[in-house]
CSV table of C-alpha atoms (C1' of nucleotides) in Angstrom, one decimal:
chain,number,residue,atom,x,y,z
A,1,UNK,CA,34.6,41.2,-57.3
A,2,UNK,CA,32.8,41.8,-54.4
A,3,UNK,CA,28.9,42.5,-53.7
A,4,UNK,CA,27.5,39.7,-55.7
A,5,UNK,CA,26.4,36.7,-53.3
A,6,UNK,CA,28.5,33.8,-53.8
A,7,UNK,CA,26.5,31.0,-51.6
A,8,UNK,CA,23.4,29.9,-50.1
A,9,UNK,CA,23.1,26.6,-48.4
A,10,UNK,CA,21.1,25.9,-45.2
A,11,UNK,CA,19.5,29.0,-45.6
A,12,UNK,CA,22.4,31.1,-45.2
A,13,UNK,CA,23.8,33.8,-47.4
A,14,UNK,CA,27.1,34.8,-48.0
A,15,UNK,CA,28.6,38.1,-49.9
A,16,UNK,CA,32.2,38.4,-50.8
A,17,UNK,CA,33.6,42.0,-49.4
A,18,UNK,CA,37.4,41.1,-49.2
A,19,UNK,CA,39.7,38.7,-50.3
A,20,UNK,CA,38.8,35.5,-48.1
A,21,UNK,CA,36.3,37.6,-46.4
A,22,UNK,CA,32.5,36.6,-46.7
A,23,UNK,CA,29.8,38.6,-44.6
A,24,UNK,CA,26.3,37.4,-43.6
A,25,UNK,CA,24.6,40.1,-44.0
A,26,UNK,CA,22.6,42.0,-40.6
A,27,UNK,CA,19.4,40.9,-42.3
A,28,UNK,CA,20.5,37.4,-42.8
A,29,UNK,CA,18.1,37.0,-39.3
A,30,UNK,CA,15.7,38.7,-37.2
A,31,UNK,CA,17.7,40.2,-34.2
A,32,UNK,CA,21.6,40.1,-35.5
A,33,UNK,CA,23.1,43.3,-34.0
A,34,UNK,CA,26.1,43.6,-36.0
A,35,UNK,CA,27.1,41.2,-39.3
A,36,UNK,CA,28.8,37.4,-39.4
A,37,UNK,CA,32.2,37.9,-40.9
A,38,UNK,CA,33.9,34.9,-42.1
A,39,UNK,CA,37.9,34.2,-43.9
A,40,UNK,CA,37.8,31.3,-45.8
A,41,UNK,CA,38.1,30.2,-48.8
A,42,UNK,CA,35.1,28.5,-51.0
A,43,UNK,CA,36.7,25.1,-50.7
A,44,UNK,CA,36.6,26.1,-46.8
A,45,UNK,CA,33.4,27.4,-46.9
A,46,UNK,CA,31.4,23.6,-47.7
A,47,UNK,CA,33.8,22.9,-44.7
A,48,UNK,CA,31.4,26.1,-42.8
A,49,UNK,CA,28.5,24.9,-43.8
A,50,UNK,CA,28.7,21.2,-43.6
A,51,UNK,CA,28.6,21.6,-39.4
A,52,UNK,CA,27.0,24.8,-37.3
A,53,UNK,CA,29.7,26.9,-37.1
A,54,UNK,CA,27.8,29.4,-39.4
A,55,UNK,CA,24.6,29.4,-37.5
A,56,UNK,CA,27.0,30.0,-34.2
A,57,UNK,CA,27.9,33.0,-35.9
A,58,UNK,CA,24.6,34.1,-36.7
A,59,UNK,CA,23.5,32.9,-32.6
A,60,UNK,CA,26.2,35.3,-31.7
A,61,UNK,CA,25.8,38.3,-33.6
A,62,UNK,CA,22.4,38.3,-31.8
A,63,UNK,CA,24.2,38.9,-28.2
A,64,UNK,CA,23.9,42.6,-26.2
A,65,UNK,CA,26.9,44.8,-27.1
A,66,UNK,CA,28.4,42.6,-29.8
A,67,UNK,CA,30.7,45.6,-31.3
A,68,UNK,CA,31.4,45.4,-35.6
A,69,UNK,CA,30.7,42.3,-36.2
A,70,UNK,CA,30.6,38.3,-35.2
A,71,UNK,CA,33.9,37.2,-36.6
A,72,UNK,CA,34.9,33.3,-37.3
A,73,UNK,CA,38.8,32.6,-38.6
A,74,UNK,CA,39.2,30.3,-41.4
A,75,UNK,CA,39.7,27.0,-39.3
A,76,UNK,CA,36.6,27.3,-37.5
A,77,UNK,CA,33.9,23.9,-36.6
A,78,UNK,CA,30.9,24.0,-34.2
A,79,UNK,CA,31.8,24.5,-30.6
A,80,UNK,CA,29.4,24.7,-27.1
A,81,UNK,CA,27.6,28.1,-28.2
A,82,UNK,CA,30.2,29.9,-29.7
A,83,UNK,CA,31.8,28.6,-32.8
A,84,UNK,CA,35.5,26.9,-32.2
A,85,UNK,CA,37.2,29.4,-34.2
A,86,UNK,CA,35.4,32.7,-33.3
A,87,UNK,CA,36.0,35.7,-32.6
A,88,UNK,CA,33.6,38.2,-30.4
A,89,UNK,CA,33.9,41.8,-29.0
A,90,UNK,CA,31.5,43.7,-26.6
A,91,UNK,CA,31.7,47.2,-25.3
A,92,UNK,CA,33.4,46.9,-21.3
A,93,UNK,CA,30.3,49.0,-20.8
A,94,UNK,CA,27.5,48.0,-21.6
A,95,UNK,CA,28.2,44.4,-23.2
A,96,UNK,CA,28.8,40.6,-21.4
A,97,UNK,CA,31.1,38.3,-20.7
A,98,UNK,CA,30.2,34.4,-21.7
A,99,UNK,CA,31.8,31.7,-20.6
A,100,UNK,CA,30.9,29.1,-23.8
A,101,UNK,CA,32.9,32.6,-25.8
A,102,UNK,CA,36.1,31.0,-24.0
A,103,UNK,CA,35.4,27.4,-24.2
A,104,UNK,CA,35.9,24.2,-21.3
A,105,UNK,CA,39.3,24.6,-22.0
A,106,UNK,CA,40.5,27.9,-20.5
A,107,UNK,CA,43.9,29.2,-21.6
A,108,UNK,CA,43.8,26.3,-23.6
A,109,UNK,CA,47.2,27.7,-25.9
A,110,UNK,CA,50.9,26.9,-26.7
A,111,UNK,CA,54.3,26.8,-25.9
A,112,UNK,CA,57.1,27.3,-28.7
A,113,UNK,CA,61.0,26.7,-27.4
A,114,UNK,CA,63.6,26.8,-29.9
A,115,UNK,CA,67.4,25.3,-29.4
A,116,UNK,CA,70.3,25.9,-31.2
A,117,UNK,CA,70.5,21.4,-31.9
A,118,UNK,CA,70.1,20.5,-35.6
A,119,UNK,CA,67.9,17.0,-36.2
A,120,UNK,CA,71.7,15.6,-37.4
A,121,UNK,CA,72.4,16.3,-33.3
A,122,UNK,CA,69.7,15.0,-32.0
A,123,UNK,CA,68.2,12.1,-34.7
A,124,UNK,CA,70.3,9.0,-33.2
A,125,UNK,CA,69.1,10.1,-29.6
A,126,UNK,CA,65.7,11.6,-31.0
A,127,UNK,CA,63.6,8.1,-29.3
A,128,UNK,CA,65.6,8.1,-26.0
A,129,UNK,CA,64.8,11.7,-25.9
A,130,UNK,CA,61.1,11.5,-26.6
A,131,UNK,CA,60.9,8.1,-24.5
A,132,UNK,CA,62.2,10.6,-21.1
A,133,UNK,CA,59.5,13.0,-22.2
A,134,UNK,CA,57.0,10.4,-22.1
A,135,UNK,CA,57.3,9.5,-18.9
A,136,UNK,CA,58.4,12.7,-17.0
A,137,UNK,CA,56.0,14.6,-18.5
A,138,UNK,CA,52.0,12.8,-17.4
A,139,UNK,CA,49.7,12.6,-20.7
A,140,UNK,CA,46.5,11.1,-21.2
A,141,UNK,CA,43.0,11.4,-19.3
A,142,UNK,CA,43.5,11.3,-15.5
A,143,UNK,CA,46.9,10.4,-15.3
A,144,UNK,CA,48.3,13.0,-12.3
A,145,UNK,CA,51.2,14.9,-11.9
A,146,UNK,CA,54.2,14.3,-9.3
A,147,UNK,CA,54.0,17.8,-7.7
A,148,UNK,CA,51.0,17.4,-5.5
A,149,UNK,CA,50.0,21.3,-4.4
A,150,UNK,CA,48.1,22.2,-1.0
A,151,UNK,CA,45.2,25.0,-0.5
A,152,UNK,CA,48.0,28.3,-0.6
A,153,UNK,CA,50.2,26.6,-3.9
A,154,UNK,CA,47.3,26.1,-5.3
A,155,UNK,CA,46.2,30.2,-4.6
A,156,UNK,CA,49.6,31.1,-5.5
A,157,UNK,CA,49.9,29.3,-8.5
A,158,UNK,CA,46.3,30.9,-9.6
A,159,UNK,CA,47.6,34.4,-9.1
A,160,UNK,CA,51.2,34.1,-9.5
A,161,UNK,CA,50.8,32.2,-12.5
A,162,UNK,CA,54.7,31.7,-14.3
A,163,UNK,CA,56.3,33.4,-11.2
A,164,UNK,CA,55.4,30.6,-9.1
A,165,UNK,CA,56.9,28.1,-11.1
A,166,UNK,CA,60.2,30.4,-12.1
A,167,UNK,CA,60.3,31.0,-8.1
A,168,UNK,CA,60.2,27.4,-7.3
A,169,UNK,CA,62.9,26.4,-9.7
A,170,UNK,CA,60.7,25.2,-12.5
A,171,UNK,CA,61.3,28.1,-15.6
A,172,UNK,CA,63.2,30.8,-16.3
A,173,UNK,CA,62.8,34.7,-15.2
A,174,UNK,CA,63.6,35.9,-18.9
A,175,UNK,CA,60.0,33.5,-19.8
A,176,UNK,CA,58.6,36.3,-18.3
A,177,UNK,CA,59.2,38.5,-21.6
A,178,UNK,CA,57.9,35.3,-23.7
A,179,UNK,CA,55.2,34.9,-22.4
A,180,UNK,CA,51.5,37.2,-22.9
A,181,UNK,CA,51.4,39.5,-20.5
A,182,UNK,CA,54.6,38.2,-18.3
A,183,UNK,CA,52.1,35.1,-17.4
A,184,UNK,CA,50.3,36.6,-15.2
A,185,UNK,CA,46.7,37.8,-15.6
A,186,UNK,CA,45.2,40.4,-13.7
A,187,UNK,CA,42.3,40.4,-11.7
A,188,UNK,CA,42.9,37.2,-10.8
A,189,UNK,CA,41.0,35.1,-7.8
A,190,UNK,CA,41.2,32.5,-6.4
A,191,UNK,CA,38.6,33.1,-3.8
A,192,UNK,CA,35.9,32.7,-6.9
A,193,UNK,CA,37.4,29.2,-8.3
A,194,UNK,CA,35.5,26.8,-6.4
A,195,UNK,CA,37.0,24.2,-3.9
A,196,UNK,CA,36.2,21.4,-6.8
A,197,UNK,CA,38.0,23.2,-9.0
A,198,UNK,CA,40.7,23.5,-7.2
A,199,UNK,CA,40.8,20.1,-6.2
A,200,UNK,CA,41.1,18.7,-9.4
A,201,UNK,CA,43.9,21.4,-10.5
A,202,UNK,CA,46.3,19.9,-7.3
A,203,UNK,CA,47.6,17.0,-8.7
A,204,UNK,CA,47.7,18.1,-12.4
A,205,UNK,CA,50.0,20.6,-12.6
A,206,UNK,CA,52.8,19.7,-15.4
A,207,UNK,CA,50.2,17.5,-17.3
A,208,UNK,CA,49.9,17.5,-21.0
A,209,UNK,CA,45.8,16.2,-20.9
A,210,UNK,CA,44.1,13.9,-23.9
A,211,UNK,CA,42.7,15.6,-27.4
A,212,UNK,CA,44.5,17.5,-29.3
A,213,UNK,CA,46.5,18.2,-26.7
A,214,UNK,CA,50.5,17.2,-27.2
A,215,UNK,CA,54.0,17.9,-26.8
A,216,UNK,CA,56.0,17.9,-30.1
A,217,UNK,CA,60.1,18.1,-31.1
A,218,UNK,CA,59.8,19.8,-34.3
A,219,UNK,CA,62.5,20.8,-37.0
A,220,UNK,CA,62.2,24.0,-38.7
A,221,UNK,CA,61.5,23.0,-42.5
A,222,UNK,CA,61.2,26.7,-43.9
A,223,UNK,CA,61.9,29.8,-43.4
A,224,UNK,CA,59.7,32.4,-44.4
A,225,UNK,CA,60.1,35.7,-42.8
A,226,UNK,CA,64.0,35.5,-42.0
A,227,UNK,CA,63.9,38.9,-40.4
A,228,UNK,CA,61.4,38.2,-38.2
A,229,UNK,CA,62.6,34.5,-37.4
A,230,UNK,CA,65.9,36.0,-36.8
A,231,UNK,CA,64.3,37.7,-34.2
A,232,UNK,CA,62.3,35.2,-33.1
A,233,UNK,CA,65.8,33.2,-33.0
A,234,UNK,CA,65.2,31.1,-35.3
A,235,UNK,CA,68.0,30.6,-38.1
A,236,UNK,CA,68.1,27.9,-39.9
A,237,UNK,CA,66.9,25.1,-41.3
A,238,UNK,CA,66.7,22.0,-39.5
A,239,UNK,CA,66.4,23.5,-36.6
A,240,UNK,CA,64.7,21.3,-33.5
A,241,UNK,CA,62.3,23.1,-31.8
A,242,UNK,CA,59.5,21.9,-29.3
A,243,UNK,CA,55.8,22.9,-28.9
A,244,UNK,CA,53.7,22.3,-26.0
A,245,UNK,CA,49.7,22.5,-26.4
A,246,UNK,CA,47.6,21.8,-23.6
A,247,UNK,CA,46.0,24.5,-20.7
A,248,UNK,CA,44.3,25.1,-17.7
A,249,UNK,CA,43.6,21.1,-17.1
A,250,UNK,CA,40.3,19.7,-14.6
A,251,UNK,CA,40.8,23.1,-13.4
A,252,UNK,CA,39.3,25.3,-16.2
A,253,UNK,CA,37.2,22.9,-17.4
A,254,UNK,CA,35.8,23.0,-13.6
A,255,UNK,CA,35.8,26.8,-13.5
A,256,UNK,CA,33.7,27.0,-16.7
A,257,UNK,CA,31.4,24.6,-15.9
A,258,UNK,CA,30.4,26.2,-12.5
A,259,UNK,CA,30.0,29.8,-13.9
A,260,UNK,CA,27.9,28.4,-16.9
A,261,UNK,CA,25.8,26.8,-14.1
A,262,UNK,CA,26.0,29.8,-11.6
A,263,UNK,CA,25.0,32.1,-15.0
A,264,UNK,CA,21.8,29.9,-15.6
A,265,UNK,CA,20.6,29.6,-12.8
A,266,UNK,CA,20.7,33.3,-11.8
A,267,UNK,CA,19.8,34.7,-14.9
A,268,UNK,CA,18.3,32.4,-17.0
A,269,UNK,CA,15.4,33.4,-16.4
A,270,UNK,CA,15.6,36.8,-17.0
A,271,UNK,CA,17.8,36.5,-20.5
A,272,UNK,CA,15.3,33.9,-22.2
A,273,UNK,CA,15.6,35.8,-25.3
A,274,UNK,CA,18.8,34.5,-25.6
A,275,UNK,CA,19.5,32.4,-28.8
A,276,UNK,CA,20.9,28.8,-27.8
A,277,UNK,CA,21.5,28.5,-23.7
A,278,UNK,CA,24.6,27.6,-24.4
A,279,UNK,CA,25.5,31.1,-25.2
A,280,UNK,CA,24.6,32.4,-21.6
A,281,UNK,CA,26.6,35.2,-20.6
A,282,UNK,CA,27.3,37.5,-17.3
A,283,UNK,CA,26.5,41.4,-17.8
A,284,UNK,CA,28.7,43.7,-17.3
A,285,UNK,CA,28.7,45.9,-13.9
A,286,UNK,CA,27.1,42.2,-12.7
A,287,UNK,CA,29.5,40.4,-9.4
A,288,UNK,CA,28.9,37.5,-11.8
A,289,UNK,CA,30.7,39.5,-14.6
A,290,UNK,CA,33.8,40.2,-11.8
A,291,UNK,CA,34.0,36.8,-10.6
A,292,UNK,CA,34.0,34.7,-13.6
A,293,UNK,CA,36.7,37.4,-15.1
A,294,UNK,CA,38.9,37.3,-12.1
A,295,UNK,CA,37.8,33.1,-12.1
A,296,UNK,CA,39.0,32.6,-15.2
A,297,UNK,CA,42.3,34.9,-15.2
A,298,UNK,CA,43.3,32.2,-12.2
A,299,UNK,CA,42.5,29.4,-14.4
A,300,UNK,CA,44.1,31.2,-17.1
A,301,UNK,CA,47.6,31.6,-14.7
A,302,UNK,CA,47.4,28.1,-14.0
A,303,UNK,CA,47.4,26.9,-18.0
A,304,UNK,CA,50.8,29.2,-18.3
A,305,UNK,CA,51.9,27.4,-15.4
A,306,UNK,CA,51.8,24.4,-16.3
A,307,UNK,CA,52.9,24.9,-19.8
A,308,UNK,CA,55.9,26.6,-17.7
A,309,UNK,CA,56.3,23.6,-15.8
A,310,UNK,CA,56.3,20.9,-18.8
A,311,UNK,CA,59.1,23.3,-20.0
A,312,UNK,CA,61.1,22.6,-17.3
A,313,UNK,CA,60.6,19.1,-17.9
A,314,UNK,CA,61.4,19.5,-21.6
A,315,UNK,CA,64.4,21.3,-20.4
A,316,UNK,CA,65.3,18.6,-18.1
A,317,UNK,CA,64.7,15.8,-20.6
A,318,UNK,CA,67.0,17.6,-22.9
A,319,UNK,CA,70.1,18.1,-20.8
A,320,UNK,CA,70.0,14.4,-19.7
A,321,UNK,CA,69.5,13.2,-23.1
A,322,UNK,CA,71.8,15.2,-24.9
A,323,UNK,CA,73.3,17.7,-22.0
A,324,UNK,CA,72.2,21.1,-22.7
A,325,UNK,CA,72.2,23.7,-19.9
A,326,UNK,CA,68.6,24.6,-19.4
A,327,UNK,CA,69.0,28.1,-20.9
A,328,UNK,CA,69.8,26.3,-23.8
A,329,UNK,CA,66.4,25.2,-24.7
A,330,UNK,CA,64.9,29.1,-25.1
A,331,UNK,CA,61.2,30.1,-24.8
A,332,UNK,CA,59.9,31.9,-28.3
A,333,UNK,CA,56.6,32.5,-26.9
A,334,UNK,CA,53.5,31.1,-24.8
A,335,UNK,CA,50.0,32.6,-25.6
A,336,UNK,CA,46.8,31.6,-25.0
A,337,UNK,CA,44.2,30.4,-28.1
A,338,UNK,CA,40.7,30.4,-25.6
A,339,UNK,CA,41.1,33.5,-23.6
A,340,UNK,CA,38.6,36.7,-22.9
A,341,UNK,CA,40.6,40.3,-22.2
A,342,UNK,CA,40.3,43.4,-22.0
A,343,UNK,CA,41.8,45.6,-24.3
A,344,UNK,CA,41.9,49.0,-26.3
A,345,UNK,CA,40.2,48.9,-30.1
A,346,UNK,CA,39.4,51.8,-32.3
A,347,UNK,CA,35.6,51.7,-33.4
A,348,UNK,CA,33.9,53.9,-35.4
A,349,UNK,CA,37.2,56.2,-35.3
A,350,UNK,CA,36.8,56.0,-31.5
A,351,UNK,CA,39.3,54.4,-29.2
A,352,UNK,CA,36.6,52.1,-26.8
A,353,UNK,CA,37.6,49.7,-23.9
A,354,UNK,CA,36.2,45.8,-25.0
A,355,UNK,CA,35.8,42.7,-23.8
A,356,UNK,CA,37.4,40.5,-26.7
A,357,UNK,CA,36.3,36.6,-26.9
A,358,UNK,CA,38.9,34.7,-28.7
A,359,UNK,CA,38.3,30.6,-28.5
A,360,UNK,CA,40.2,28.9,-30.8
A,361,UNK,CA,40.9,31.6,-32.1
A,362,UNK,CA,45.0,33.5,-31.4
A,363,UNK,CA,45.4,36.9,-31.1
A,364,UNK,CA,47.8,38.7,-33.3
A,365,UNK,CA,49.0,42.0,-32.5
A,366,UNK,CA,51.0,44.1,-35.1
A,367,UNK,CA,54.0,46.4,-34.1
A,368,UNK,CA,52.3,49.5,-32.4
A,369,UNK,CA,50.7,47.6,-29.4
A,370,UNK,CA,51.6,47.7,-25.7
A,371,UNK,CA,50.6,44.4,-25.2
A,372,UNK,CA,53.3,43.3,-27.4
A,373,UNK,CA,56.4,44.1,-24.5
A,374,UNK,CA,59.5,45.7,-25.7
A,375,UNK,CA,61.1,42.3,-26.9
A,376,UNK,CA,58.5,42.2,-30.1
A,377,UNK,CA,57.8,45.7,-30.4
A,378,UNK,CA,59.1,46.2,-33.8
A,379,UNK,CA,58.0,43.1,-35.3
A,380,UNK,CA,54.5,42.4,-33.1
A,381,UNK,CA,54.7,38.7,-30.5
A,382,UNK,CA,54.8,35.4,-32.0
A,383,UNK,CA,51.2,33.8,-33.2
A,384,UNK,CA,51.8,30.0,-32.6
A,385,UNK,CA,49.7,27.6,-34.9
A,386,UNK,CA,49.8,23.9,-33.8
A,387,UNK,CA,48.9,22.0,-36.4
A,388,UNK,CA,47.9,18.4,-36.7
A,389,UNK,CA,50.5,15.9,-35.3
A,390,UNK,CA,51.9,14.3,-39.1
A,391,UNK,CA,52.0,17.2,-41.5
A,392,UNK,CA,53.1,20.6,-40.0
A,393,UNK,CA,52.9,23.7,-37.3
A,394,UNK,CA,54.0,27.4,-37.8
A,395,UNK,CA,54.8,30.7,-36.5
A,396,UNK,CA,53.2,33.9,-37.9
A,397,UNK,CA,52.9,37.6,-36.8
A,398,UNK,CA,50.2,39.9,-36.8
A,399,UNK,CA,49.5,41.6,-40.2
A,400,UNK,CA,49.2,45.6,-40.4
A,401,UNK,CA,45.7,46.7,-40.5
A,402,UNK,CA,44.5,43.5,-39.1
A,403,UNK,CA,43.1,45.2,-35.8
A,404,UNK,CA,40.3,46.8,-38.2
A,405,UNK,CA,39.9,43.3,-39.5
A,406,UNK,CA,39.6,40.7,-36.7
A,407,UNK,CA,40.6,42.7,-33.8
A,408,UNK,CA,43.9,41.2,-34.2
A,409,UNK,CA,43.1,37.7,-34.2
A,410,UNK,CA,44.2,34.5,-36.7
A,411,UNK,CA,43.7,31.0,-36.6
A,412,UNK,CA,44.8,28.4,-34.1
A,413,UNK,CA,45.7,25.6,-35.7
A,414,UNK,CA,43.9,23.6,-38.8
A,415,UNK,CA,41.0,22.9,-37.3
A,416,UNK,CA,38.9,20.0,-37.3
A,417,UNK,CA,37.1,18.6,-40.4
A,418,UNK,CA,35.7,15.1,-39.1
A,419,UNK,CA,34.6,14.3,-35.7
A,420,UNK,CA,36.4,11.8,-33.4
A,421,UNK,CA,34.4,9.2,-33.9
A,422,UNK,CA,33.8,9.1,-37.8
A,423,UNK,CA,38.2,9.8,-37.2
A,424,UNK,CA,37.3,6.2,-35.0
A,425,UNK,CA,35.4,4.7,-37.9
A,426,UNK,CA,38.1,5.5,-40.4
A,427,UNK,CA,41.7,5.2,-39.6
A,428,UNK,CA,43.6,2.1,-37.3
A,429,UNK,CA,46.0,3.3,-36.0
A,430,UNK,CA,48.5,0.7,-36.4
A,431,UNK,CA,48.5,2.2,-40.6
A,432,UNK,CA,48.0,5.9,-38.6
A,433,UNK,CA,52.0,5.3,-36.9
A,434,UNK,CA,53.4,3.5,-39.7
A,435,UNK,CA,52.6,6.3,-42.1
A,436,UNK,CA,54.1,8.6,-39.1
A,437,UNK,CA,56.9,6.4,-38.6
A,438,UNK,CA,57.5,6.4,-43.0
A,439,UNK,CA,58.4,10.0,-43.0
A,440,UNK,CA,60.4,10.0,-39.6
A,441,UNK,CA,57.6,11.0,-37.1
A,442,UNK,CA,58.1,8.9,-33.8
A,443,UNK,CA,55.0,9.0,-31.8
A,444,UNK,CA,54.3,8.2,-27.9
A,445,UNK,CA,50.8,8.0,-26.7
A,446,UNK,CA,48.9,7.3,-24.0
A,447,UNK,CA,46.0,5.6,-25.5
A,448,UNK,CA,45.5,3.7,-28.7
A,449,UNK,CA,42.2,6.4,-29.3
A,450,UNK,CA,44.7,8.8,-29.5
A,451,UNK,CA,46.3,8.4,-32.7
A,452,UNK,CA,42.5,7.6,-34.6
A,453,UNK,CA,41.2,10.7,-33.1
A,454,UNK,CA,44.0,12.6,-34.0
A,455,UNK,CA,45.4,11.1,-37.0
A,456,UNK,CA,46.6,14.1,-39.7
A,457,UNK,CA,43.3,13.9,-41.8
A,458,UNK,CA,41.0,14.2,-39.4
A,459,UNK,CA,41.8,18.0,-39.9
A,460,UNK,CA,42.0,20.7,-42.7
A,461,UNK,CA,45.4,20.8,-44.4
A,462,UNK,CA,46.8,23.6,-41.4
A,463,UNK,CA,48.8,25.3,-45.0
A,464,UNK,CA,45.9,26.2,-46.4
A,465,UNK,CA,44.7,27.7,-43.3
A,466,UNK,CA,47.6,29.6,-42.6
A,467,UNK,CA,47.8,30.6,-46.4
A,468,UNK,CA,43.8,31.8,-46.1
A,469,UNK,CA,45.0,33.8,-43.0
A,470,UNK,CA,47.2,35.8,-44.9
A,471,UNK,CA,45.5,36.2,-47.7
A,472,UNK,CA,42.9,37.7,-45.8
A,473,UNK,CA,45.4,39.7,-44.0
A,474,UNK,CA,45.0,38.2,-40.0
A,475,UNK,CA,48.5,37.5,-39.4
A,476,UNK,CA,51.8,36.2,-42.1
A,477,UNK,CA,53.5,33.2,-42.0
A,478,UNK,CA,56.8,33.4,-40.1
A,479,UNK,CA,58.2,29.3,-40.0
A,480,UNK,CA,57.0,26.5,-40.3
A,481,UNK,CA,58.0,23.3,-38.6
A,482,UNK,CA,57.5,19.8,-39.0
A,483,UNK,CA,57.3,17.3,-36.2
A,484,UNK,CA,59.7,14.4,-35.6
A,485,UNK,CA,58.9,13.1,-32.5
A,486,UNK,CA,55.1,13.4,-30.7
A,487,UNK,CA,53.6,13.0,-27.2
A,488,UNK,CA,50.3,12.6,-27.2
A,489,UNK,CA,47.7,12.1,-24.2
B,1,DA,C1',38.9,19.7,-23.8
B,2,DT,C1',36.8,17.1,-19.8
B,3,DG,C1',37.9,12.4,-13.3
B,4,DT,C1',32.6,10.0,-20.9
B,5,DA,C1',26.8,11.6,-16.3
B,6,DC,C1',21.8,15.5,-13.7
DNA sequence: ATGTAC
């Protein structure tokens, strides 16, 4: 049934307008330029209402130049200004860009690699493999890389993205076709990145970081869409893959804080009508817009390069322990889920240029978009969904028609259900680890804190998030992976 | 998420 109000909490009214799709009408609050749209189910709506995310969806809908709707993906939760799991597109000719709409971890994202190895091939060496990766890939807060870059190398990384790593022998040239935009976003201008941001990045290339960032050895658990899986190189149950979830580290974080600060100082007064200070933005056509966009792309390129170099370290570890060749560990895809992109979309029957913010949301283009590249023209590019460390992760692809539903965006993970603090108060590290061990998941972490804060019970059920994402018509599952070895910051 | 901080 469509059209009847289904809930009212915190004075926010939702109307079910389609399968797993709820609307917050434009008349909900004064100043909304577009409605809010949440992809969810009745059970998950409760989680949304328990935090600030629905209000944040409303706040975003009031920003200038927003087109069609302010969206929340099924894994939405509250974030800095914009919700995590939020998608907002602005008219490129008369809109805005907002650092809060991208998030502090610019190009936080995922790489997934597959091997021809089966679980049986690695199980007797699994601990050695994980230990080797844990030893060679620095993880945790403040842990430095053995790579130390000078200014000119930093500038190259920020303009060239993964090409820098490939030129250095830390990557394979074919990885370009398996990375969003070839792993090099443009325009990227390091001169718009502060010295302190560059300083922070110099010893962080090839580091995993902390929080929900991870590196997992996974086994293919279910192949859901056999044809597509095969095109992605996934052919059998128990096939071994490696998932890397990390971003642009301290460099991206510094770029975000620098520009939030700069924009606030320059436009804070003029934009006093803004519903939340944290939504501060630069308007299209201003120098500030161009500077942030080019700095964000520079940080994103650092993020792509970071995942590429970690992939090279994984290839090396597999080679040392398993005797595999570099090209036997194949990149399926590397994609961002914290980014703003310039994209063409049809709005009101006309194709227009937009600046699409995806913050904790994954681009999910179906076949037919040039961005897919030649390899994924027929399938759509892989959409990588990292779950929690004890349950599962997914590969999906965009569903036909999702351009009209979410500007071709999908969920980006399970989404937190408990705050880090509440997780720390709820879980005991040894019990979490033991539980994982009993399910054959070997865990190495840089800190005890990571174990409790990242306990699987802190997250929404990823299977449910994925099934709502499917039912809402955003993306469809291709394969489900389960972790067997986990490295956490 | 992040050298836990203006």
